[in-house]
Amino acid sequence: MEEEQQNQQIVETANTTTRRSSQHEVPETTKLELTVDEVIDRHVGSFGRSQFLHVFLVSLAWIFDSQSALVTIFSDAQPSSWKCNSADKLCNSAAMNGGNEHIRAVCGLKPGSWEWVGGHKSSTIAEWNLVCDRKFLAAIPASLFFLGSLLGSAVFGRLADKSLGRKKTVLVSCILTSATFFFTSLSPNIWIYSILRFTNGFARSGIGIACLVLSTEVVGRKWRGQVGQYGFFLFTVGFISLPLIAYPTRNNWRMLQRILAIFPMFYSIFLFPFVSESPRWLLVRGKNKEAIKILKRFARLNGKDLPTNLTLTDIKTNVGGETGTEESLWTTKWAAKRLITVMIAGFGIGFVYYGVQLNVENLNFSIYFTVAVNAIMEIPAVLIGTILLSFTSRRFLFSMSAFMAGVSCFLCIIFAKGSRRQAKETSKEPRGSWPQLSIEAFGFMAASTAYDILYIYCVELFPTNVRNIAVSFLRQTLMLGASVSPLLVALGRLSPSISFIIFGALSIVSGFLSFWLPETKDAPLFETLQQQGEEEKRRRLLPGDDSALELGTETKNTSPSI
């Protein structure tokens, strides 16, 4: 009897050991080698509360990016009216004839015989009299700001990929943005002001580049589009905040700059320390242990644990060669062609997106009201983009948005002419056209959607080791288009139709260019140019599967890629 009991215990022990070992797909003594995408999808979670908190904290920096780019709408605004401050007959005659609502009337008046309503500190134009023969000087600060953004995009894009990483790039950019805001408020003349606006544009450029990449590199592939849109929603929050801050400070543009300097510094000190570096960037830089540590932190906050025997796939073994940290976008033929196409499309969209916003003064409405309308239209743009990105291709959504923005610009010309014709018949100054404002707002919403989608599209078109550089090149062309737009806005004060024609044409051309780009919806994120080039070539050679030409198409027997 005792012998039978012992035999039964031996059998039960063996069965228990077998069941325990069967619960583990891989023995603990064997390394479990996975890509970052596989770790996120299987063990961390595609988009848990840890990633939500991370994305939210990172995306807050978009507020300062928006405020930097668009503060010029208020600080460089042309005053709406003037008044006589003396008994000068010529001045009083011009004011009685309705000239106090028409800025060109002051060109024939004596200096000192009139003053701006709201005071000479209400804007840079009012303080330094940038009207009449000096009116084109008013476009210089905005143009230099975007040129600074262009140069900064090149510098910060390379720093984020090669040395600083995504997190430190955002931190440096926020601190410099705060400092340049404050120093701008001390400008003694238009030339120093223009130089400081250039430095502010340079400083803020690291925010948009690194924030988008830092957000999208920690979530599953099906969430990349939506997460990218969250950042643009915070950009919209910054846009909406400007009229709310600018109106109480409408008589002092310097105070507006000082208030805006507070927010990025507060963020850098109290909130940004809780942000993590991108595990993908750490892996590319050979810091595997740090990458796993961050992935463990994300998993723990999501209520999960990573396998103790986990190791990340070595990029060298994954692509069959050396790491691609020294690879160049311009020496890789397929990447160079793709980047040039993205950049040309970006120039047109940047020109339209920022140009339409700066052009609000030519709509004959209150600038605070018009900016608020455009800011509010950013909200449906982000929501529509977020919803459509989950099931619509990037290429189709971008092209359709660009086409709608272009058509809306052409329609604005028609309604503007109707408003001027009515004013001519009644012998009054032309007032704002509500149909024109409605169409302009819809066109801006479409341009905003195209602008947002193009960023996300660019992130997915290029691998990790050059992703930030690719996004920086896109941002450079966006800023180049934006830097030209203030000159067109100044020309639009003489002929609004010309500005809308050029805005519409460039938007439509940008939409057509996207037809030469591959689709990336639900595509894997690759780590190196060599890896991505080999995988795309292999998919193109798959027999009898035309859909394999698209990056986002899932095919059988594909090798795991990050």
Coordinates of C-alpha atoms in Angstrom, one line a residue:
M1 CA 0.0 0.0 0.0
E2 CA 2.8 2.4 0.9
E3 CA 4.6 1.6 -2.4
E4 CA 1.4 2.4 -4.4
Q5 CA 1.0 5.7 -2.6
Q6 CA 4.6 6.6 -3.3
N7 CA 4.2 5.7 -7.0
Q8 CA 1.0 7.9 -7.2
Q9 CA 2.9 10.9 -5.6
I10 CA 5.7 10.5 -8.2
V11 CA 3.1 10.5 -11.0
E12 CA 1.3 13.6 -9.6
T13 CA 4.6 15.4 -9.2
A14 CA 5.6 14.6 -12.8
N15 CA 2.2 15.8 -14.1
T16 CA 2.5 19.0 -12.1
T17 CA 5.9 19.7 -13.5
T18 CA 4.6 19.0 -17.0
R19 CA 1.7 21.5 -16.5
R20 CA 4.0 24.2 -15.2
S21 CA 6.5 23.9 -18.0
S22 CA 3.7 23.9 -20.6
Q23 CA 2.5 27.3 -19.3
H24 CA 5.7 28.9 -20.6
E25 CA 6.2 29.0 -24.4
V26 CA 9.9 29.6 -23.9
P27 CA 11.9 28.2 -21.0
E28 CA 13.3 30.8 -18.7
T29 CA 16.9 29.8 -19.5
T30 CA 16.2 30.6 -23.2
K31 CA 16.2 34.2 -24.4
L32 CA 12.9 35.5 -25.7
E33 CA 14.0 37.8 -28.6
L34 CA 11.3 40.2 -29.7
T35 CA 11.0 43.5 -31.7
V36 CA 9.8 46.7 -30.0
D37 CA 6.5 46.4 -31.9
E38 CA 6.0 42.8 -30.6
V39 CA 6.8 43.8 -27.1
I40 CA 4.3 46.6 -27.1
D41 CA 1.6 44.5 -28.8
R42 CA 2.0 41.4 -26.7
H43 CA 3.3 42.5 -23.3
V44 CA 3.0 46.2 -22.8
G45 CA -0.3 47.0 -24.5
S46 CA -0.9 49.0 -27.7
F47 CA -2.3 52.0 -25.8
G48 CA -2.7 51.7 -22.1
R49 CA -2.9 54.3 -19.3
S50 CA 0.9 54.6 -19.2
Q51 CA 1.1 55.5 -22.9
F52 CA -1.9 57.8 -22.5
L53 CA -0.2 59.7 -19.7
H54 CA 3.1 59.8 -21.6
V55 CA 1.4 61.1 -24.8
F56 CA -0.5 63.7 -22.9
L57 CA 2.5 65.1 -21.1
V58 CA 4.5 65.2 -24.3
S59 CA 1.7 66.8 -26.3
L60 CA 1.4 69.6 -23.9
A61 CA 4.5 71.2 -25.4
W62 CA 2.5 71.6 -28.7
I63 CA 0.7 74.5 -26.9
F64 CA 3.9 76.6 -26.8
D65 CA 4.7 75.7 -30.4
S66 CA 1.3 77.0 -31.5
Q67 CA 1.6 80.2 -29.4
S68 CA 5.1 80.9 -30.8
A69 CA 3.9 80.6 -34.4
L70 CA 0.7 82.5 -34.1
V71 CA 1.3 85.2 -31.6
T72 CA 2.4 87.5 -34.4
I73 CA -1.3 87.7 -35.5
F74 CA -1.8 89.9 -32.4
S75 CA 1.5 91.4 -31.6
D76 CA 2.0 92.5 -35.3
A77 CA -1.6 93.4 -35.9
Q78 CA -2.5 96.4 -38.0
P79 CA -4.6 98.8 -35.8
S80 CA -8.2 99.1 -36.9
S81 CA -8.6 102.8 -36.5
W82 CA -6.9 106.1 -35.6
K83 CA -7.9 109.5 -34.3
C84 CA -6.8 113.1 -34.4
N85 CA -5.0 114.5 -31.3
S86 CA -4.8 118.1 -32.5
A87 CA -6.8 120.8 -34.2
D88 CA -5.1 120.2 -37.5
K89 CA -7.7 120.9 -40.3
L90 CA -6.4 118.3 -42.7
C91 CA -6.6 115.6 -40.0
N92 CA -10.1 116.5 -38.9
S93 CA -11.2 116.6 -42.5
A94 CA -9.8 113.1 -43.1
A95 CA -11.5 111.8 -39.9
M96 CA -14.9 113.3 -40.8
N97 CA -14.8 111.6 -44.2
G98 CA -14.5 108.2 -42.5
G99 CA -10.8 108.1 -42.9
N100 CA -10.3 107.1 -39.3
E101 CA -11.4 103.6 -40.2
H102 CA -9.1 103.5 -43.3
I103 CA -5.4 103.2 -42.5
R104 CA -4.2 104.6 -45.8
A105 CA -5.7 108.0 -44.9
V106 CA -2.9 108.7 -42.4
C107 CA -0.2 108.6 -45.1
G108 CA -0.9 112.3 -46.0
L109 CA -1.1 113.6 -42.5
K110 CA 1.6 115.3 -40.5
P111 CA 3.4 113.2 -37.9
G112 CA 2.1 114.0 -34.4
S113 CA -1.3 115.2 -35.7
W114 CA -2.9 111.8 -35.1
E115 CA -2.6 108.6 -33.0
W116 CA -3.8 105.1 -32.9
V117 CA -6.9 104.1 -31.1
G118 CA -5.8 101.8 -28.3
G119 CA -2.4 103.5 -27.9
H120 CA 1.0 103.1 -29.7
K121 CA 1.9 100.0 -27.7
S122 CA -1.0 97.9 -28.9
S123 CA 1.1 96.3 -31.6
T124 CA 4.5 96.6 -33.2
I125 CA 2.9 98.3 -36.2
A126 CA 1.4 100.9 -34.0
E127 CA 4.6 101.4 -31.9
W128 CA 6.9 101.7 -34.9
N129 CA 4.5 103.1 -37.4
L130 CA 4.9 100.3 -40.0
V131 CA 2.3 101.8 -42.4
C132 CA 2.4 103.7 -45.7
D133 CA 5.9 103.5 -47.2
R134 CA 7.0 101.3 -44.2
K135 CA 4.2 98.8 -44.5
F136 CA 6.3 95.9 -45.9
L137 CA 8.6 96.1 -42.9
A138 CA 5.7 94.6 -40.9
A139 CA 6.1 91.3 -42.8
I140 CA 9.8 90.9 -41.9
P141 CA 9.4 89.6 -38.3
A142 CA 6.9 86.9 -39.3
S143 CA 9.1 85.9 -42.3
L144 CA 12.2 85.7 -40.2
F145 CA 10.4 83.7 -37.5
F146 CA 9.6 81.0 -40.0
L147 CA 13.1 81.1 -41.5
G148 CA 14.4 80.6 -38.0
S149 CA 12.0 77.6 -37.7
L150 CA 13.4 76.3 -40.9
L151 CA 17.0 76.4 -39.7
G152 CA 16.0 75.1 -36.2
S153 CA 14.2 72.2 -37.8
A154 CA 17.4 71.1 -39.5
V155 CA 19.5 71.4 -36.3
F156 CA 17.0 69.9 -33.8
G157 CA 16.1 67.1 -36.2
R158 CA 19.7 66.0 -36.4
L159 CA 20.2 66.4 -32.6
A160 CA 17.1 64.3 -31.8
D161 CA 18.3 61.4 -34.0
K162 CA 22.1 61.5 -33.5
S163 CA 22.9 62.8 -30.0
L164 CA 20.3 64.4 -27.6
G165 CA 17.4 62.0 -28.3
R166 CA 13.8 62.9 -28.4
K167 CA 13.2 63.9 -24.8
K168 CA 16.2 66.2 -24.3
T169 CA 15.4 67.9 -27.6
V170 CA 12.0 68.8 -26.4
L171 CA 13.3 70.1 -23.1
V172 CA 16.0 72.3 -24.6
S173 CA 13.5 73.7 -27.1
C174 CA 11.0 74.6 -24.4
I175 CA 13.5 76.4 -22.3
L176 CA 14.9 78.4 -25.2
T177 CA 11.3 79.2 -26.3
S178 CA 10.6 80.7 -22.9
A179 CA 13.8 82.7 -22.9
T180 CA 13.2 84.1 -26.4
F181 CA 9.7 85.1 -25.6
F182 CA 10.9 87.2 -22.7
F183 CA 13.8 88.8 -24.6
T184 CA 11.4 89.7 -27.5
S185 CA 9.3 91.7 -25.1
L186 CA 12.3 94.0 -24.6
S187 CA 12.9 94.8 -28.3
P188 CA 13.7 98.5 -28.8
N189 CA 13.0 98.6 -32.6
I190 CA 11.7 96.6 -35.5
W191 CA 15.2 95.2 -36.4
I192 CA 16.0 93.8 -33.0
Y193 CA 12.4 92.5 -32.8
S194 CA 12.8 90.8 -36.1
I195 CA 16.1 89.1 -35.0
L196 CA 14.5 87.9 -31.7
R197 CA 11.5 86.6 -33.6
F198 CA 14.0 84.6 -35.7
T199 CA 15.6 83.1 -32.5
N200 CA 12.1 82.3 -31.2
G201 CA 11.3 80.4 -34.4
F202 CA 14.6 78.6 -34.1
A203 CA 13.9 77.6 -30.5
R204 CA 10.4 76.4 -30.9
S205 CA 11.2 74.2 -33.9
G206 CA 12.4 71.3 -31.7
I207 CA 9.0 71.0 -30.1
G208 CA 7.0 69.9 -33.0
I209 CA 9.6 67.6 -34.5
A210 CA 10.5 65.6 -31.4
C211 CA 7.0 65.6 -29.7
L212 CA 5.3 63.9 -32.6
V213 CA 8.0 61.2 -32.8
L214 CA 8.3 60.7 -29.1
S215 CA 4.5 60.2 -28.8
T216 CA 4.1 57.8 -31.7
E217 CA 7.1 55.6 -31.0
V218 CA 5.7 54.1 -27.7
V219 CA 2.3 52.9 -29.0
G220 CA 1.1 50.1 -31.1
R221 CA 0.9 50.5 -34.9
K222 CA -2.9 50.8 -35.0
W223 CA -2.8 53.8 -32.6
R224 CA 0.0 55.9 -34.3
G225 CA -2.4 58.0 -36.4
Q226 CA -4.7 58.8 -33.5
V227 CA -1.9 59.6 -31.1
G228 CA -0.4 61.9 -33.6
Q229 CA -3.7 63.8 -33.7
Y230 CA -3.7 64.2 -29.9
G231 CA -0.6 66.4 -30.3
F232 CA -2.4 68.5 -32.9
F233 CA -5.4 68.9 -30.5
L234 CA -3.0 70.5 -27.9
F235 CA -1.7 72.7 -30.7
T236 CA -5.3 73.8 -31.2
V237 CA -5.6 74.5 -27.5
G238 CA -2.6 76.8 -27.8
F239 CA -4.3 78.5 -30.8
I240 CA -7.5 79.0 -28.9
S241 CA -5.7 80.4 -25.8
L242 CA -4.1 83.2 -27.8
P243 CA -7.3 85.4 -28.2
L244 CA -8.1 84.8 -24.5
I245 CA -4.6 86.0 -23.5
A246 CA -4.2 88.7 -26.2
Y247 CA -7.5 90.5 -25.6
P248 CA -6.8 91.6 -21.9
T249 CA -3.3 92.7 -23.1
R250 CA -4.6 94.3 -26.3
N251 CA -3.0 97.7 -25.4
N252 CA 0.4 96.2 -24.6
W253 CA 2.0 93.6 -27.0
R254 CA 5.1 93.4 -24.8
M255 CA 3.0 92.1 -21.9
L256 CA 1.5 89.4 -24.2
Q257 CA 5.1 88.1 -24.9
R258 CA 6.0 88.0 -21.2
I259 CA 2.9 86.1 -20.3
L260 CA 3.6 83.5 -23.0
A261 CA 7.2 83.1 -21.6
I262 CA 5.8 81.7 -18.3
F263 CA 4.1 78.6 -19.7
P264 CA 7.0 76.6 -21.3
M265 CA 9.3 77.3 -18.3
F266 CA 6.7 76.0 -15.9
Y267 CA 6.2 72.9 -18.0
S268 CA 9.9 72.2 -18.3
I269 CA 10.4 72.4 -14.5
F270 CA 7.3 70.7 -13.1
L271 CA 5.8 68.4 -15.7
F272 CA 8.4 67.3 -18.3
P273 CA 10.6 65.2 -15.8
F274 CA 7.8 62.6 -15.8
V275 CA 8.3 62.0 -19.6
S276 CA 10.3 58.9 -20.8
E277 CA 12.8 58.7 -23.7
S278 CA 11.8 56.7 -26.8
P279 CA 12.8 53.0 -26.4
R280 CA 13.1 52.8 -30.2
W281 CA 15.7 55.6 -30.2
L282 CA 17.6 54.0 -27.3
L283 CA 17.7 50.6 -29.2
V284 CA 19.1 52.3 -32.3
R285 CA 21.8 53.9 -30.2
G286 CA 22.7 50.5 -28.7
K287 CA 21.2 51.2 -25.3
N288 CA 19.2 47.9 -25.1
K289 CA 19.0 47.7 -21.3
E290 CA 17.7 51.3 -21.0
A291 CA 15.1 50.5 -23.7
I292 CA 13.9 47.4 -21.8
K293 CA 13.8 49.4 -18.5
I294 CA 11.4 52.0 -20.1
L295 CA 9.3 49.3 -21.6
K296 CA 9.0 47.6 -18.2
R297 CA 7.9 50.9 -16.7
F298 CA 5.1 51.3 -19.3
A299 CA 4.1 47.6 -18.8
R300 CA 4.0 48.0 -15.0
L301 CA 1.7 51.1 -15.2
N302 CA -0.6 49.1 -17.5
G303 CA -0.8 46.4 -14.9
K304 CA 1.4 44.0 -16.8
D305 CA 4.9 42.4 -16.6
L306 CA 7.5 41.8 -19.2
P307 CA 9.0 38.3 -19.4
T308 CA 12.2 38.0 -17.3
N309 CA 14.1 36.4 -20.3
L310 CA 13.1 39.2 -22.7
T311 CA 15.7 40.7 -25.1
L312 CA 15.2 43.1 -27.9
T313 CA 16.0 42.1 -31.5
D314 CA 19.5 43.2 -32.5
I315 CA 19.2 45.5 -35.5
K316 CA 22.4 44.0 -37.0
T317 CA 21.0 40.5 -37.0
N318 CA 17.6 41.7 -38.2
V319 CA 18.9 43.4 -41.3
G320 CA 21.8 41.1 -41.9
G321 CA 24.5 43.8 -41.7
E322 CA 25.8 46.7 -39.7
T323 CA 23.6 49.1 -37.9
G324 CA 22.3 51.9 -39.9
T325 CA 23.2 54.8 -37.6
E326 CA 25.4 56.3 -40.3
E327 CA 22.9 55.8 -43.2
S328 CA 21.9 58.9 -45.1
L329 CA 18.5 59.8 -46.5
W330 CA 20.1 61.4 -49.6
T331 CA 22.3 58.5 -50.6
T332 CA 19.5 56.0 -50.4
K333 CA 17.6 56.4 -53.7
W334 CA 14.1 55.3 -52.7
A335 CA 14.3 57.4 -49.5
A336 CA 15.6 60.5 -51.3
K337 CA 12.8 60.4 -53.9
R338 CA 10.2 59.9 -51.2
L339 CA 11.5 62.8 -49.0
I340 CA 11.7 65.2 -51.9
T341 CA 8.0 64.5 -52.7
V342 CA 7.0 65.0 -49.1
M343 CA 9.0 68.2 -48.9
I344 CA 7.4 69.8 -52.0
A345 CA 3.9 68.9 -50.7
G346 CA 4.9 70.3 -47.3
F347 CA 5.9 73.7 -48.8
G348 CA 2.5 74.1 -50.3
I349 CA 0.6 73.0 -47.2
G350 CA 2.7 75.2 -44.9
F351 CA 2.2 78.2 -47.2
V352 CA -1.6 77.7 -47.1
Y353 CA -2.0 76.7 -43.4
Y354 CA -0.1 79.6 -42.0
G355 CA -0.9 82.1 -44.8
V356 CA -4.7 81.7 -44.3
Q357 CA -4.3 82.3 -40.5
L358 CA -2.1 85.4 -41.1
N359 CA -4.5 86.6 -43.8
V360 CA -7.5 87.1 -41.3
E361 CA -6.9 90.8 -41.2
N362 CA -8.0 91.0 -44.9
L363 CA -11.4 89.6 -44.1
N364 CA -12.7 92.9 -42.6
F365 CA -13.8 91.3 -39.4
S366 CA -12.6 91.8 -35.8
I367 CA -9.2 90.1 -35.6
Y368 CA -10.1 88.5 -32.2
F369 CA -13.3 87.1 -33.6
T370 CA -11.8 85.8 -36.8
V371 CA -8.8 84.1 -35.0
A372 CA -11.2 82.5 -32.5
V373 CA -13.3 81.1 -35.4
N374 CA -10.2 79.7 -37.1
A375 CA -9.0 78.2 -33.8
I376 CA -12.4 76.6 -33.1
M377 CA -12.3 75.1 -36.6
E378 CA -9.1 73.2 -35.6
I379 CA -11.1 71.1 -33.2
P380 CA -13.3 69.4 -35.8
A381 CA -10.2 69.1 -38.0
V382 CA -8.5 67.1 -35.3
L383 CA -11.6 65.1 -34.5
I384 CA -12.4 64.3 -38.1
G385 CA -8.7 63.4 -38.7
T386 CA -8.6 61.1 -35.7
I387 CA -11.7 59.2 -36.7
L388 CA -10.9 58.9 -40.4
L389 CA -7.3 57.8 -39.7
S390 CA -8.5 54.6 -38.0
F391 CA -10.0 53.3 -41.2
T392 CA -9.0 55.6 -44.1
S393 CA -5.7 55.6 -46.0
R394 CA -3.3 58.4 -45.2
R395 CA -2.8 59.2 -48.9
F396 CA -6.5 59.6 -49.7
L397 CA -7.2 61.6 -46.5
F398 CA -4.3 64.0 -47.2
S399 CA -5.1 64.6 -50.9
M400 CA -8.8 65.2 -50.3
S401 CA -8.1 67.6 -47.5
A402 CA -5.7 69.6 -49.7
F403 CA -8.1 69.7 -52.6
M404 CA -11.0 71.0 -50.3
A405 CA -8.7 73.7 -48.9
G406 CA -7.7 74.8 -52.4
V407 CA -11.3 74.9 -53.7
S408 CA -12.4 76.9 -50.6
C409 CA -9.7 79.5 -51.3
F410 CA -11.0 80.0 -54.9
L411 CA -14.6 80.4 -53.5
C412 CA -13.4 83.1 -51.1
I413 CA -12.5 85.2 -54.1
I414 CA -16.1 85.1 -55.4
F415 CA -17.7 86.1 -52.1
A416 CA -15.1 88.8 -51.5
K417 CA -15.9 90.4 -54.9
G418 CA -19.6 90.3 -54.0
S419 CA -18.9 92.2 -50.7
R420 CA -16.8 94.9 -52.5
R421 CA -19.5 95.3 -55.2
Q422 CA -22.2 95.9 -52.6
A423 CA -19.9 98.4 -50.8
K424 CA -19.3 100.3 -54.0
E425 CA -23.1 100.5 -54.7
T426 CA -23.7 101.9 -51.2
S427 CA -20.6 104.2 -51.2
K428 CA -19.3 102.6 -47.9
E429 CA -16.2 100.9 -46.9
P430 CA -16.4 97.1 -47.6
R431 CA -17.4 95.2 -44.5
G432 CA -16.9 91.5 -43.7
S433 CA -18.7 88.9 -45.8
W434 CA -20.2 86.2 -43.7
P435 CA -20.3 83.7 -46.6
Q436 CA -16.6 84.4 -47.2
L437 CA -15.8 83.9 -43.6
S438 CA -17.7 80.6 -43.5
I439 CA -15.9 79.3 -46.5
E440 CA -12.6 80.5 -45.3
A441 CA -13.1 78.8 -42.0
F442 CA -14.0 75.5 -43.8
G443 CA -11.0 75.8 -46.0
F444 CA -8.8 76.4 -43.0
M445 CA -10.2 73.3 -41.3
A446 CA -9.3 71.3 -44.5
A447 CA -5.8 72.8 -44.6
S448 CA -5.4 72.0 -40.9
T449 CA -6.4 68.4 -41.5
A450 CA -3.9 68.1 -44.4
Y451 CA -1.2 69.7 -42.3
D452 CA -1.7 67.2 -39.4
I453 CA -2.0 64.1 -41.7
L454 CA 1.2 65.0 -43.5
Y455 CA 3.2 65.0 -40.3
I456 CA 1.9 61.5 -39.3
Y457 CA 2.4 60.3 -42.9
C458 CA 6.0 61.4 -42.8
V459 CA 6.6 59.6 -39.5
E460 CA 5.4 56.3 -41.0
L461 CA 7.3 56.7 -44.3
F462 CA 10.8 56.5 -42.8
P463 CA 12.7 54.3 -40.3
T464 CA 13.7 55.2 -36.7
N465 CA 17.4 56.1 -37.4
V466 CA 16.4 58.9 -39.8
R467 CA 12.8 59.5 -38.7
N468 CA 13.4 62.7 -36.8
I469 CA 15.7 64.0 -39.6
A470 CA 12.9 63.2 -42.2
V471 CA 10.3 65.0 -40.1
S472 CA 12.7 67.9 -39.7
F473 CA 13.1 68.3 -43.4
L474 CA 9.3 68.2 -43.8
R475 CA 9.1 70.9 -41.1
Q476 CA 11.7 73.0 -42.9
T477 CA 9.6 73.1 -46.0
L478 CA 6.5 73.8 -44.0
M479 CA 8.3 76.7 -42.4
L480 CA 9.7 77.8 -45.8
G481 CA 6.2 78.1 -47.1
A482 CA 5.1 79.8 -44.0
S483 CA 8.0 82.3 -44.2
V484 CA 6.8 83.4 -47.7
S485 CA 3.2 83.7 -46.7
P486 CA 3.5 87.0 -44.7
L487 CA 4.7 88.7 -47.9
L488 CA 1.6 87.5 -49.7
V489 CA -0.6 88.6 -46.9
A490 CA 1.0 92.1 -47.1
L491 CA 0.2 92.0 -50.9
G492 CA -3.3 90.9 -50.0
R493 CA -4.0 94.2 -48.3
L494 CA -3.9 95.7 -51.8
S495 CA -5.6 92.8 -53.6
P496 CA -7.1 90.0 -51.5
S497 CA -7.9 87.9 -54.6
I498 CA -4.2 87.4 -55.5
S499 CA -3.5 85.8 -52.1
F500 CA -6.5 83.5 -52.3
I501 CA -5.6 82.4 -55.8
I502 CA -2.0 81.5 -54.9
F503 CA -3.2 79.7 -51.7
G504 CA -5.7 77.6 -53.6
A505 CA -3.3 76.7 -56.4
L506 CA -0.5 75.5 -54.1
S507 CA -2.9 73.5 -51.9
I508 CA -4.3 71.6 -54.9
V509 CA -0.8 70.9 -56.3
S510 CA 0.3 69.5 -52.9
G511 CA -2.7 67.1 -52.9
F512 CA -1.7 65.7 -56.3
L513 CA 1.9 65.1 -55.2
S514 CA 0.7 62.6 -52.6
F515 CA -0.3 60.1 -55.4
W516 CA 3.5 59.4 -55.7
L517 CA 3.8 58.2 -52.1
P518 CA 3.0 54.7 -50.8
E519 CA 0.3 54.0 -48.3
T520 CA 1.4 53.4 -44.7
K521 CA -1.8 52.6 -42.7
D522 CA -1.1 49.8 -40.2
A523 CA 2.4 49.4 -41.6
P524 CA 5.3 48.3 -39.3
L525 CA 7.8 50.9 -38.2
F526 CA 11.3 49.9 -39.4
E527 CA 14.5 50.8 -37.6
T528 CA 17.0 51.4 -40.4
L529 CA 17.0 52.4 -44.1
Q530 CA 18.6 49.1 -45.0
Q531 CA 16.0 47.1 -43.2
Q532 CA 13.1 49.1 -44.7
G533 CA 14.5 49.0 -48.2
E534 CA 15.0 45.2 -48.1
E535 CA 11.5 44.6 -46.7
E536 CA 9.8 46.8 -49.3
K537 CA 11.8 45.2 -52.1
R538 CA 10.9 41.8 -50.9
R539 CA 7.2 42.7 -50.8
R540 CA 7.3 44.1 -54.3
L541 CA 8.7 40.9 -55.6
L542 CA 6.0 38.7 -54.1
P543 CA 4.3 36.9 -57.0
G544 CA 0.6 37.4 -57.7
D545 CA 0.1 40.0 -55.0
D546 CA -0.2 43.5 -56.3
S547 CA -1.3 44.8 -52.9
A548 CA 2.2 44.0 -51.6
L549 CA 3.3 47.3 -53.2
E550 CA 1.7 49.1 -50.4
L551 CA 3.6 49.4 -47.1
G552 CA 0.5 49.0 -45.1
T553 CA -0.5 45.6 -46.6
E554 CA -0.1 42.6 -44.5
T555 CA 1.4 39.6 -46.4
K556 CA 2.1 36.1 -45.5
N557 CA 5.5 34.8 -44.4
T558 CA 6.9 38.3 -43.7
S559 CA 9.9 38.5 -41.4
P560 CA 9.3 40.3 -38.1
S561 CA 10.1 43.9 -38.2
I562 CA 9.9 46.7 -35.8

